[in-house]
Amino acid sequence: VGDAMPWQVVDHYENPRNVGSLDRKAKNVGTGLVGAPACGDVMKLQVEVDENGKIIDARFKTFGCGSAIASSSLATEWVKGKTVDEALKIKNTDIAKELCLPPVKLHCSMLAEDAIKAALADYKLKQDPNKEESEKKA
Amino acid sequence: FCPGCRALQPPGPRPDLFRLMDCDRSFRVDAQQLQRRFRSLQRAVHPDRFGQRPPKEQYYSEQHSSLINKAYQTLLNPLSRGLYLLELHGVKPAQETDCDGDSVFLTEIMEINEKLAEPKNEDILEEIETLIKVKQEELTKEVTAAFERDDLQEAKKLLAKMKYFANLEDKLKNKKIPS
């Protein structure tokens, strides 16, 4: 098809920020694991939150196309320094715009938004052990 | 082919690939029969046989030939066959993000991907290859059963899982290519 990758995507692909893992057992770490069934991409995003509700660290591991990797890499950059509530406001459209994603790759930015939300939801659930939760397999 | 003058006609619009390959519209296909049909169709329409015909027929022959290739590839592979069947039944393939609801499955996919990303190790690659094959066979059986009882939603879910394994299979193939 010959469409060139936007340089922003190439940059994140060649120099990804925050690749790796945090300790998913730690109480202040939230883990989001999401998949895109249409293309088979998987994305794991983790956040470490301090006692003031501020995200102090984030890591990701994504197996998929360049746009998915770039979206999750950017997501980890953006959530750092934000509070949990601020991070929940991150929209896939912002990610797509920043990376100049073509329409056919918009779903990658959506996956990143979903990964952020899943990680934060996991973190919140861990802070409130009285809430009913489905058993999370270790 | 035109019955009167035997000139090649263009393929019809939106052909049914199952009908084209003379197969029942079902998830079960006979691979050998499919291959026989593929070969016999290509013998009739392949561009190599139309070198002396008028340009219009040569063009139609290319169209037929590539359509037959597409039909063969689509029906031969269980994943593409399943997705095509869903499409024929008006069921869209899964689009929404898979969330933690299926975290056991996604964790497994993640782990296999991580192993595959490690430096090349023949034993581990073989282990992974076997694992992927086993999973694909299991899923294919489950998809067959789902289609048989007309459970299209279940087939859709299972085909989504197969997609993750198809990607892993491709990555594995690339990994095995000598660098």
PDB file of C-alpha atoms in Angstrom:
ATOM      1  CA  VAL A   1       0.000   0.000   0.000  1.00  0.00           C
ATOM      2  CA  GLY A   2       3.034   2.241   0.486  1.00  0.00           C
ATOM      3  CA  ASP A   3       1.785   4.574   3.209  1.00  0.00           C
ATOM      4  CA  ALA A   4       4.689   5.994   5.149  1.00  0.00           C
ATOM      5  CA  MET A   5       4.597   5.818   8.938  1.00  0.00           C
ATOM      6  CA  PRO A   6       4.371   9.227  10.535  1.00  0.00           C
ATOM      7  CA  TRP A   7       7.758  10.135  12.044  1.00  0.00           C
ATOM      8  CA  GLN A   8       6.125  10.375  15.440  1.00  0.00           C
ATOM      9  CA  VAL A   9       5.216   6.704  15.243  1.00  0.00           C
ATOM     10  CA  VAL A  10       8.668   5.721  13.991  1.00  0.00           C
ATOM     11  CA  ASP A  11      10.245   7.674  16.855  1.00  0.00           C
ATOM     12  CA  HIS A  12       8.251   5.807  19.495  1.00  0.00           C
ATOM     13  CA  TYR A  13       8.874   2.533  17.709  1.00  0.00           C
ATOM     14  CA  GLU A  14      12.649   2.985  17.555  1.00  0.00           C
ATOM     15  CA  ASN A  15      13.006   4.760  20.901  1.00  0.00           C
ATOM     16  CA  PRO A  16      10.115   3.516  22.981  1.00  0.00           C
ATOM     17  CA  ARG A  17       9.789   5.112  26.365  1.00  0.00           C
ATOM     18  CA  ASN A  18       8.923   3.151  29.487  1.00  0.00           C
ATOM     19  CA  VAL A  19       9.026  -0.390  28.131  1.00  0.00           C
ATOM     20  CA  GLY A  20       8.924  -2.907  30.941  1.00  0.00           C
ATOM     21  CA  SER A  21       6.966  -4.054  33.953  1.00  0.00           C
ATOM     22  CA  LEU A  22       6.048  -2.950  37.431  1.00  0.00           C
ATOM     23  CA  ASP A  23       5.287  -5.288  40.314  1.00  0.00           C
ATOM     24  CA  ARG A  24       1.653  -6.187  39.667  1.00  0.00           C
ATOM     25  CA  LYS A  25       1.321  -7.476  43.224  1.00  0.00           C
ATOM     26  CA  ALA A  26       2.142  -4.097  44.748  1.00  0.00           C
ATOM     27  CA  LYS A  27      -0.900  -2.393  46.181  1.00  0.00           C
ATOM     28  CA  ASN A  28      -0.187   0.910  44.509  1.00  0.00           C
ATOM     29  CA  VAL A  29       0.322  -0.602  41.045  1.00  0.00           C
ATOM     30  CA  GLY A  30      -2.555  -0.874  38.610  1.00  0.00           C
ATOM     31  CA  THR A  31      -2.309  -3.245  35.653  1.00  0.00           C
ATOM     32  CA  GLY A  32      -4.367  -3.011  32.486  1.00  0.00           C
ATOM     33  CA  LEU A  33      -4.259  -5.833  29.949  1.00  0.00           C
ATOM     34  CA  VAL A  34      -6.210  -5.300  26.767  1.00  0.00           C
ATOM     35  CA  GLY A  35      -6.431  -6.830  23.326  1.00  0.00           C
ATOM     36  CA  ALA A  36      -7.690  -5.780  19.899  1.00  0.00           C
ATOM     37  CA  PRO A  37      -9.507  -8.786  18.427  1.00  0.00           C
ATOM     38  CA  ALA A  38      -9.654  -7.394  14.903  1.00  0.00           C
ATOM     39  CA  CYS A  39      -5.894  -7.233  14.528  1.00  0.00           C
ATOM     40  CA  GLY A  40      -4.684  -9.471  17.358  1.00  0.00           C
ATOM     41  CA  ASP A  41      -2.609  -6.806  19.136  1.00  0.00           C
ATOM     42  CA  VAL A  42      -2.088  -7.096  22.909  1.00  0.00           C
ATOM     43  CA  MET A  43      -1.180  -4.264  25.227  1.00  0.00           C
ATOM     44  CA  LYS A  44      -0.216  -4.215  28.907  1.00  0.00           C
ATOM     45  CA  LEU A  45      -0.006  -0.891  30.684  1.00  0.00           C
ATOM     46  CA  GLN A  46       0.915  -0.433  34.340  1.00  0.00           C
ATOM     47  CA  VAL A  47       0.873   2.597  36.600  1.00  0.00           C
ATOM     48  CA  GLU A  48       2.430   3.225  39.990  1.00  0.00           C
ATOM     49  CA  VAL A  49       0.484   5.687  42.109  1.00  0.00           C
ATOM     50  CA  ASP A  50       1.754   7.536  45.192  1.00  0.00           C
ATOM     51  CA  GLU A  51      -0.125   8.235  48.434  1.00  0.00           C
ATOM     52  CA  ASN A  52      -1.476  11.483  46.991  1.00  0.00           C
ATOM     53  CA  GLY A  53      -3.130   9.764  44.039  1.00  0.00           C
ATOM     54  CA  LYS A  54      -0.467  10.946  41.595  1.00  0.00           C
ATOM     55  CA  ILE A  55       0.944   8.589  38.974  1.00  0.00           C
ATOM     56  CA  ILE A  56       4.680   8.497  39.556  1.00  0.00           C
ATOM     57  CA  ASP A  57       5.669   5.752  37.147  1.00  0.00           C
ATOM     58  CA  ALA A  58       4.255   3.900  34.173  1.00  0.00           C
ATOM     59  CA  ARG A  59       5.387   1.020  32.004  1.00  0.00           C
ATOM     60  CA  PHE A  60       4.034  -0.750  28.977  1.00  0.00           C
ATOM     61  CA  LYS A  61       4.529  -3.864  26.893  1.00  0.00           C
ATOM     62  CA  THR A  62       2.787  -4.027  23.554  1.00  0.00           C
ATOM     63  CA  PHE A  63       2.884  -6.695  20.894  1.00  0.00           C
ATOM     64  CA  GLY A  64       1.418  -5.374  17.698  1.00  0.00           C
ATOM     65  CA  CYS A  65       1.832  -2.830  14.966  1.00  0.00           C
ATOM     66  CA  GLY A  66       3.983   0.305  15.170  1.00  0.00           C
ATOM     67  CA  SER A  67       0.962   2.482  15.834  1.00  0.00           C
ATOM     68  CA  ALA A  68      -0.103   0.339  18.791  1.00  0.00           C
ATOM     69  CA  ILE A  69       3.390   0.445  20.255  1.00  0.00           C
ATOM     70  CA  ALA A  70       3.623   4.195  19.741  1.00  0.00           C
ATOM     71  CA  SER A  71       0.165   4.777  21.251  1.00  0.00           C
ATOM     72  CA  SER A  72       0.992   2.869  24.419  1.00  0.00           C
ATOM     73  CA  SER A  73       4.449   4.433  24.657  1.00  0.00           C
ATOM     74  CA  LEU A  74       2.898   7.888  24.442  1.00  0.00           C
ATOM     75  CA  ALA A  75       0.217   6.896  26.937  1.00  0.00           C
ATOM     76  CA  THR A  76       2.832   6.003  29.563  1.00  0.00           C
ATOM     77  CA  GLU A  77       4.533   9.342  28.978  1.00  0.00           C
ATOM     78  CA  TRP A  78       1.292  11.247  29.361  1.00  0.00           C
ATOM     79  CA  VAL A  79       0.015   9.564  32.516  1.00  0.00           C
ATOM     80  CA  LYS A  80       3.186  10.256  34.490  1.00  0.00           C
ATOM     81  CA  GLY A  81       2.702  13.202  36.768  1.00  0.00           C
ATOM     82  CA  LYS A  82      -1.074  13.187  36.409  1.00  0.00           C
ATOM     83  CA  THR A  83      -3.521  12.269  39.100  1.00  0.00           C
ATOM     84  CA  VAL A  84      -5.680   9.220  38.561  1.00  0.00           C
ATOM     85  CA  ASP A  85      -8.692  11.375  37.690  1.00  0.00           C
ATOM     86  CA  GLU A  86      -6.672  13.501  35.266  1.00  0.00           C
ATOM     87  CA  ALA A  87      -5.327  10.413  33.535  1.00  0.00           C
ATOM     88  CA  LEU A  88      -8.855   9.080  33.076  1.00  0.00           C
ATOM     89  CA  LYS A  89      -9.535  12.099  30.905  1.00  0.00           C
ATOM     90  CA  ILE A  90      -6.969  11.111  28.284  1.00  0.00           C
ATOM     91  CA  LYS A  91      -8.811  10.448  25.044  1.00  0.00           C
ATOM     92  CA  ASN A  92      -7.806   8.281  22.139  1.00  0.00           C
ATOM     93  CA  THR A  93      -8.366  11.238  19.804  1.00  0.00           C
ATOM     94  CA  ASP A  94      -5.621  13.180  21.634  1.00  0.00           C
ATOM     95  CA  ILE A  95      -3.222  10.283  21.225  1.00  0.00           C
ATOM     96  CA  ALA A  96      -4.101   9.840  17.553  1.00  0.00           C
ATOM     97  CA  LYS A  97      -3.642  13.543  16.892  1.00  0.00           C
ATOM     98  CA  GLU A  98      -0.264  13.691  18.620  1.00  0.00           C
ATOM     99  CA  LEU A  99       0.976  10.724  16.592  1.00  0.00           C
ATOM    100  CA  CYS A 100      -0.717  11.784  13.345  1.00  0.00           C
ATOM    101  CA  LEU A 101      -2.316   8.340  13.086  1.00  0.00           C
ATOM    102  CA  PRO A 102      -4.098   7.608   9.802  1.00  0.00           C
ATOM    103  CA  PRO A 103      -7.822   6.675  10.069  1.00  0.00           C
ATOM    104  CA  VAL A 104      -7.075   2.988   9.599  1.00  0.00           C
ATOM    105  CA  LYS A 105      -4.934   3.046  12.789  1.00  0.00           C
ATOM    106  CA  LEU A 106      -7.308   4.972  15.036  1.00  0.00           C
ATOM    107  CA  HIS A 107      -8.268   1.762  16.825  1.00  0.00           C
ATOM    108  CA  CYS A 108      -4.678   1.575  18.158  1.00  0.00           C
ATOM    109  CA  SER A 109      -5.133   4.810  20.045  1.00  0.00           C
ATOM    110  CA  MET A 110      -8.462   3.507  21.347  1.00  0.00           C
ATOM    111  CA  LEU A 111      -6.666   0.433  22.611  1.00  0.00           C
ATOM    112  CA  ALA A 112      -4.227   2.682  24.507  1.00  0.00           C
ATOM    113  CA  GLU A 113      -7.081   4.672  26.047  1.00  0.00           C
ATOM    114  CA  ASP A 114      -8.728   1.410  27.117  1.00  0.00           C
ATOM    115  CA  ALA A 115      -5.431   0.201  28.573  1.00  0.00           C
ATOM    116  CA  ILE A 116      -5.083   3.375  30.679  1.00  0.00           C
ATOM    117  CA  LYS A 117      -8.645   2.992  31.950  1.00  0.00           C
ATOM    118  CA  ALA A 118      -8.132  -0.689  32.720  1.00  0.00           C
ATOM    119  CA  ALA A 119      -4.926   0.031  34.657  1.00  0.00           C
ATOM    120  CA  LEU A 120      -6.577   2.784  36.680  1.00  0.00           C
ATOM    121  CA  ALA A 121      -9.656   0.669  37.338  1.00  0.00           C
ATOM    122  CA  ASP A 122      -7.394  -2.111  38.604  1.00  0.00           C
ATOM    123  CA  TYR A 123      -5.561   0.348  40.880  1.00  0.00           C
ATOM    124  CA  LYS A 124      -8.838   1.703  42.283  1.00  0.00           C
ATOM    125  CA  LEU A 125     -10.140  -1.771  42.946  1.00  0.00           C
ATOM    126  CA  LYS A 126      -7.007  -2.601  44.927  1.00  0.00           C
ATOM    127  CA  GLN A 127      -7.472   0.459  47.135  1.00  0.00           C
ATOM    128  CA  ASP A 128     -10.952  -0.630  48.149  1.00  0.00           C
ATOM    129  CA  PRO A 129     -10.842  -4.288  49.215  1.00  0.00           C
ATOM    130  CA  ASN A 130     -14.430  -4.134  50.443  1.00  0.00           C
ATOM    131  CA  LYS A 131     -15.741  -3.743  46.932  1.00  0.00           C
ATOM    132  CA  GLU A 132     -17.061  -6.880  45.252  1.00  0.00           C
ATOM    133  CA  GLU A 133     -14.587  -7.930  42.620  1.00  0.00           C
ATOM    134  CA  SER A 134     -14.320 -10.938  40.413  1.00  0.00           C
ATOM    135  CA  GLU A 135     -11.328 -12.997  41.407  1.00  0.00           C
ATOM    136  CA  LYS A 136      -8.344 -11.753  39.478  1.00  0.00           C
ATOM    137  CA  LYS A 137      -6.192 -14.718  38.579  1.00  0.00           C
ATOM    138  CA  ALA A 138      -2.636 -14.084  39.713  1.00  0.00           C
TER     139      ALA A 138
ATOM    140  CA  PHE B   1     -17.636 -18.560 -20.869  1.00  0.00           C
ATOM    141  CA  CYS B   2     -20.252 -17.395 -23.345  1.00  0.00           C
ATOM    142  CA  PRO B   3     -22.182 -20.436 -24.548  1.00  0.00           C
ATOM    143  CA  GLY B   4     -22.459 -19.025 -28.055  1.00  0.00           C
ATOM    144  CA  CYS B   5     -18.989 -17.847 -28.991  1.00  0.00           C
ATOM    145  CA  ARG B   6     -17.000 -19.413 -26.085  1.00  0.00           C
ATOM    146  CA  ALA B   7     -15.427 -16.027 -25.226  1.00  0.00           C
ATOM    147  CA  LEU B   8     -14.491 -15.496 -21.573  1.00  0.00           C
ATOM    148  CA  GLN B   9     -16.931 -13.360 -19.599  1.00  0.00           C
ATOM    149  CA  PRO B  10     -16.125 -11.130 -16.620  1.00  0.00           C
ATOM    150  CA  PRO B  11     -16.658 -12.547 -13.133  1.00  0.00           C
ATOM    151  CA  GLY B  12     -20.039 -11.651 -11.597  1.00  0.00           C
ATOM    152  CA  PRO B  13     -20.326  -8.920  -8.980  1.00  0.00           C
ATOM    153  CA  ARG B  14     -19.855  -9.984  -5.322  1.00  0.00           C
ATOM    154  CA  PRO B  15     -19.312 -13.660  -6.010  1.00  0.00           C
ATOM    155  CA  ASP B  16     -19.982 -16.220  -3.295  1.00  0.00           C
ATOM    156  CA  LEU B  17     -16.588 -17.814  -2.735  1.00  0.00           C
ATOM    157  CA  PHE B  18     -18.087 -21.073  -1.507  1.00  0.00           C
ATOM    158  CA  ARG B  19     -20.218 -21.426  -4.618  1.00  0.00           C
ATOM    159  CA  LEU B  20     -17.249 -20.504  -6.788  1.00  0.00           C
ATOM    160  CA  MET B  21     -15.207 -23.315  -5.260  1.00  0.00           C
ATOM    161  CA  ASP B  22     -18.137 -25.704  -5.417  1.00  0.00           C
ATOM    162  CA  CYS B  23     -18.254 -26.108  -1.614  1.00  0.00           C
ATOM    163  CA  ASP B  24     -21.204 -26.139   0.733  1.00  0.00           C
ATOM    164  CA  ARG B  25     -21.502 -22.945   2.726  1.00  0.00           C
ATOM    165  CA  SER B  26     -20.142 -24.572   5.848  1.00  0.00           C
ATOM    166  CA  PHE B  27     -17.120 -24.342   8.099  1.00  0.00           C
ATOM    167  CA  ARG B  28     -16.239 -27.916   7.259  1.00  0.00           C
ATOM    168  CA  VAL B  29     -14.390 -28.155   3.980  1.00  0.00           C
ATOM    169  CA  ASP B  30     -12.657 -31.001   2.249  1.00  0.00           C
ATOM    170  CA  ALA B  31      -9.174 -29.600   1.665  1.00  0.00           C
ATOM    171  CA  GLN B  32      -8.388 -32.067  -1.088  1.00  0.00           C
ATOM    172  CA  GLN B  33     -11.590 -31.380  -2.937  1.00  0.00           C
ATOM    173  CA  LEU B  34     -10.918 -27.661  -2.568  1.00  0.00           C
ATOM    174  CA  GLN B  35      -7.477 -28.060  -4.042  1.00  0.00           C
ATOM    175  CA  ARG B  36      -8.778 -30.136  -6.959  1.00  0.00           C
ATOM    176  CA  ARG B  37     -11.398 -27.515  -7.728  1.00  0.00           C
ATOM    177  CA  PHE B  38      -8.778 -24.754  -7.476  1.00  0.00           C
ATOM    178  CA  ARG B  39      -6.512 -26.497  -9.957  1.00  0.00           C
ATOM    179  CA  SER B  40      -9.243 -27.291 -12.433  1.00  0.00           C
ATOM    180  CA  LEU B  41     -10.583 -23.732 -12.334  1.00  0.00           C
ATOM    181  CA  GLN B  42      -7.136 -22.258 -12.836  1.00  0.00           C
ATOM    182  CA  ARG B  43      -6.557 -24.597 -15.762  1.00  0.00           C
ATOM    183  CA  ALA B  44      -9.628 -23.081 -17.412  1.00  0.00           C
ATOM    184  CA  VAL B  45      -9.007 -19.392 -16.751  1.00  0.00           C
ATOM    185  CA  HIS B  46      -5.332 -18.832 -16.091  1.00  0.00           C
ATOM    186  CA  PRO B  47      -3.879 -15.876 -18.044  1.00  0.00           C
ATOM    187  CA  ASP B  48      -1.220 -18.169 -19.559  1.00  0.00           C
ATOM    188  CA  ARG B  49      -3.967 -19.727 -21.645  1.00  0.00           C
ATOM    189  CA  PHE B  50      -5.269 -16.429 -22.930  1.00  0.00           C
ATOM    190  CA  GLY B  51      -2.126 -15.046 -24.506  1.00  0.00           C
ATOM    191  CA  GLN B  52      -3.706 -15.221 -27.985  1.00  0.00           C
ATOM    192  CA  ARG B  53      -7.136 -13.930 -27.025  1.00  0.00           C
ATOM    193  CA  PRO B  54      -8.398 -10.338 -27.320  1.00  0.00           C
ATOM    194  CA  PRO B  55      -7.216  -7.932 -24.578  1.00  0.00           C
ATOM    195  CA  LYS B  56     -10.664  -7.804 -22.973  1.00  0.00           C
ATOM    196  CA  GLU B  57     -10.620 -11.580 -22.433  1.00  0.00           C
ATOM    197  CA  GLN B  58      -7.059 -11.420 -21.152  1.00  0.00           C
ATOM    198  CA  TYR B  59      -8.200  -8.884 -18.598  1.00  0.00           C
ATOM    199  CA  TYR B  60     -11.168 -11.044 -17.559  1.00  0.00           C
ATOM    200  CA  SER B  61      -8.887 -14.015 -17.268  1.00  0.00           C
ATOM    201  CA  GLU B  62      -6.657 -12.096 -14.824  1.00  0.00           C
ATOM    202  CA  GLN B  63      -9.713 -11.142 -12.816  1.00  0.00           C
ATOM    203  CA  HIS B  64     -11.015 -14.709 -12.685  1.00  0.00           C
ATOM    204  CA  SER B  65      -7.628 -16.087 -11.804  1.00  0.00           C
ATOM    205  CA  SER B  66      -7.029 -13.701  -8.942  1.00  0.00           C
ATOM    206  CA  LEU B  67     -10.571 -14.225  -7.667  1.00  0.00           C
ATOM    207  CA  ILE B  68     -10.004 -17.977  -7.651  1.00  0.00           C
ATOM    208  CA  ASN B  69      -6.735 -17.470  -5.766  1.00  0.00           C
ATOM    209  CA  LYS B  70      -8.541 -15.326  -3.225  1.00  0.00           C
ATOM    210  CA  ALA B  71     -11.341 -17.857  -2.839  1.00  0.00           C
ATOM    211  CA  TYR B  72      -8.894 -20.711  -2.388  1.00  0.00           C
ATOM    212  CA  GLN B  73      -6.779 -18.879   0.219  1.00  0.00           C
ATOM    213  CA  THR B  74      -9.843 -17.683   2.099  1.00  0.00           C
ATOM    214  CA  LEU B  75     -11.463 -21.111   2.304  1.00  0.00           C
ATOM    215  CA  LEU B  76      -8.296 -23.072   2.950  1.00  0.00           C
ATOM    216  CA  ASN B  77      -7.361 -21.213   6.134  1.00  0.00           C
ATOM    217  CA  PRO B  78      -9.741 -21.848   9.074  1.00  0.00           C
ATOM    218  CA  LEU B  79      -9.505 -18.309  10.421  1.00  0.00           C
ATOM    219  CA  SER B  80     -10.257 -16.561   7.135  1.00  0.00           C
ATOM    220  CA  ARG B  81     -12.899 -19.175   6.314  1.00  0.00           C
ATOM    221  CA  GLY B  82     -14.637 -18.585   9.649  1.00  0.00           C
ATOM    222  CA  LEU B  83     -14.521 -14.809   9.307  1.00  0.00           C
ATOM    223  CA  TYR B  84     -15.881 -15.050   5.761  1.00  0.00           C
ATOM    224  CA  LEU B  85     -18.736 -17.262   6.942  1.00  0.00           C
ATOM    225  CA  LEU B  86     -19.578 -14.716   9.635  1.00  0.00           C
ATOM    226  CA  GLU B  87     -19.584 -12.019   6.991  1.00  0.00           C
ATOM    227  CA  LEU B  88     -21.980 -14.034   4.810  1.00  0.00           C
ATOM    228  CA  HIS B  89     -24.296 -14.335   7.797  1.00  0.00           C
ATOM    229  CA  GLY B  90     -24.170 -10.605   8.384  1.00  0.00           C
ATOM    230  CA  VAL B  91     -22.181 -10.902  11.628  1.00  0.00           C
ATOM    231  CA  LYS B  92     -19.398  -8.343  11.939  1.00  0.00           C
ATOM    232  CA  PRO B  93     -16.088  -9.631  13.292  1.00  0.00           C
ATOM    233  CA  ALA B  94     -15.188  -8.541  16.849  1.00  0.00           C
ATOM    234  CA  GLN B  95     -14.143  -4.909  16.951  1.00  0.00           C
ATOM    235  CA  GLU B  96     -14.324  -3.764  20.585  1.00  0.00           C
ATOM    236  CA  THR B  97     -11.320  -3.989  22.837  1.00  0.00           C
ATOM    237  CA  ASP B  98     -10.942  -7.219  24.795  1.00  0.00           C
ATOM    238  CA  CYS B  99     -10.683  -6.122  28.390  1.00  0.00           C
ATOM    239  CA  ASP B 100      -9.697  -7.799  31.597  1.00  0.00           C
ATOM    240  CA  GLY B 101     -12.847  -9.880  31.367  1.00  0.00           C
ATOM    241  CA  ASP B 102     -10.720 -12.325  29.493  1.00  0.00           C
ATOM    242  CA  SER B 103      -7.479 -11.673  31.354  1.00  0.00           C
ATOM    243  CA  VAL B 104      -6.490 -15.330  31.589  1.00  0.00           C
ATOM    244  CA  PHE B 105      -6.475 -15.651  27.827  1.00  0.00           C
ATOM    245  CA  LEU B 106      -4.732 -12.314  27.231  1.00  0.00           C
ATOM    246  CA  THR B 107      -2.148 -13.098  29.893  1.00  0.00           C
ATOM    247  CA  GLU B 108      -1.360 -16.321  28.070  1.00  0.00           C
ATOM    248  CA  ILE B 109      -0.988 -14.482  24.753  1.00  0.00           C
ATOM    249  CA  MET B 110       1.214 -11.899  26.443  1.00  0.00           C
ATOM    250  CA  GLU B 111       3.450 -14.592  27.932  1.00  0.00           C
ATOM    251  CA  ILE B 112       3.911 -16.387  24.620  1.00  0.00           C
ATOM    252  CA  ASN B 113       4.746 -13.084  22.950  1.00  0.00           C
ATOM    253  CA  GLU B 114       7.308 -12.328  25.643  1.00  0.00           C
ATOM    254  CA  LYS B 115       8.956 -15.725  25.202  1.00  0.00           C
ATOM    255  CA  LEU B 116       9.033 -15.213  21.454  1.00  0.00           C
ATOM    256  CA  ALA B 117      10.659 -11.827  21.888  1.00  0.00           C
ATOM    257  CA  GLU B 118      13.614 -13.320  23.713  1.00  0.00           C
ATOM    258  CA  PRO B 119      16.834 -14.097  21.853  1.00  0.00           C
ATOM    259  CA  LYS B 120      16.470 -17.021  19.443  1.00  0.00           C
ATOM    260  CA  ASN B 121      16.642 -20.381  21.146  1.00  0.00           C
ATOM    261  CA  GLU B 122      15.809 -23.438  19.043  1.00  0.00           C
ATOM    262  CA  ASP B 123      14.279 -25.483  21.864  1.00  0.00           C
ATOM    263  CA  ILE B 124      12.033 -22.732  23.103  1.00  0.00           C
ATOM    264  CA  LEU B 125      10.937 -21.938  19.556  1.00  0.00           C
ATOM    265  CA  GLU B 126       9.970 -25.550  18.986  1.00  0.00           C
ATOM    266  CA  GLU B 127       8.084 -25.596  22.269  1.00  0.00           C
ATOM    267  CA  ILE B 128       6.194 -22.468  21.310  1.00  0.00           C
ATOM    268  CA  GLU B 129       5.496 -23.776  17.820  1.00  0.00           C
ATOM    269  CA  THR B 130       3.931 -26.928  19.239  1.00  0.00           C
ATOM    270  CA  LEU B 131       1.909 -24.941  21.754  1.00  0.00           C
ATOM    271  CA  ILE B 132       0.539 -22.642  19.056  1.00  0.00           C
ATOM    272  CA  LYS B 133      -0.370 -25.580  16.805  1.00  0.00           C
ATOM    273  CA  VAL B 134      -2.181 -27.355  19.635  1.00  0.00           C
ATOM    274  CA  LYS B 135      -4.119 -24.235  20.561  1.00  0.00           C
ATOM    275  CA  GLN B 136      -5.058 -23.580  16.942  1.00  0.00           C
ATOM    276  CA  GLU B 137      -6.320 -27.130  16.514  1.00  0.00           C
ATOM    277  CA  GLU B 138      -8.355 -26.867  19.716  1.00  0.00           C
ATOM    278  CA  LEU B 139      -9.866 -23.572  18.635  1.00  0.00           C
ATOM    279  CA  THR B 140     -10.627 -24.882  15.134  1.00  0.00           C
ATOM    280  CA  LYS B 141     -12.548 -27.787  16.686  1.00  0.00           C
ATOM    281  CA  GLU B 142     -14.497 -25.405  18.901  1.00  0.00           C
ATOM    282  CA  VAL B 143     -15.283 -23.116  15.979  1.00  0.00           C
ATOM    283  CA  THR B 144     -16.488 -26.096  13.931  1.00  0.00           C
ATOM    284  CA  ALA B 145     -18.825 -27.067  16.768  1.00  0.00           C
ATOM    285  CA  ALA B 146     -20.079 -23.509  17.180  1.00  0.00           C
ATOM    286  CA  PHE B 147     -20.942 -23.172  13.494  1.00  0.00           C
ATOM    287  CA  GLU B 148     -22.566 -26.568  13.505  1.00  0.00           C
ATOM    288  CA  ARG B 149     -25.016 -25.515  16.196  1.00  0.00           C
ATOM    289  CA  ASP B 150     -25.420 -22.114  14.521  1.00  0.00           C
ATOM    290  CA  ASP B 151     -23.906 -20.273  17.502  1.00  0.00           C
ATOM    291  CA  LEU B 152     -22.476 -17.368  15.515  1.00  0.00           C
ATOM    292  CA  GLN B 153     -21.689 -15.216  18.556  1.00  0.00           C
ATOM    293  CA  GLU B 154     -19.576 -17.971  20.055  1.00  0.00           C
ATOM    294  CA  ALA B 155     -17.889 -18.533  16.684  1.00  0.00           C
ATOM    295  CA  LYS B 156     -17.105 -14.818  16.586  1.00  0.00           C
ATOM    296  CA  LYS B 157     -15.460 -14.939  20.026  1.00  0.00           C
ATOM    297  CA  LEU B 158     -13.439 -18.023  19.158  1.00  0.00           C
ATOM    298  CA  LEU B 159     -12.296 -16.574  15.833  1.00  0.00           C
ATOM    299  CA  ALA B 160     -11.066 -13.495  17.708  1.00  0.00           C
ATOM    300  CA  LYS B 161      -8.909 -15.801  19.834  1.00  0.00           C
ATOM    301  CA  MET B 162      -7.631 -17.502  16.700  1.00  0.00           C
ATOM    302  CA  LYS B 163      -6.496 -14.134  15.383  1.00  0.00           C
ATOM    303  CA  TYR B 164      -4.097 -13.705  18.310  1.00  0.00           C
ATOM    304  CA  PHE B 165      -2.621 -17.126  17.628  1.00  0.00           C
ATOM    305  CA  ALA B 166      -2.372 -16.425  13.894  1.00  0.00           C
ATOM    306  CA  ASN B 167      -0.254 -13.372  14.716  1.00  0.00           C
ATOM    307  CA  LEU B 168       1.942 -15.482  16.972  1.00  0.00           C
ATOM    308  CA  GLU B 169       2.324 -18.021  14.194  1.00  0.00           C
ATOM    309  CA  ASP B 170       3.514 -15.277  11.820  1.00  0.00           C
ATOM    310  CA  LYS B 171       5.963 -13.926  14.389  1.00  0.00           C
ATOM    311  CA  LEU B 172       7.306 -17.417  14.948  1.00  0.00           C
ATOM    312  CA  LYS B 173       7.803 -17.925  11.208  1.00  0.00           C
ATOM    313  CA  ASN B 174       9.722 -14.650  10.991  1.00  0.00           C
ATOM    314  CA  LYS B 175      11.825 -15.633  13.954  1.00  0.00           C
ATOM    315  CA  LYS B 176      12.795 -18.887  12.287  1.00  0.00           C
ATOM    316  CA  ILE B 177      14.034 -17.218   9.130  1.00  0.00           C
ATOM    317  CA  PRO B 178      17.822 -17.219   9.414  1.00  0.00           C
ATOM    318  CA  SER B 179      18.968 -13.663  10.102  1.00  0.00           C
TER     319      SER B 179
END
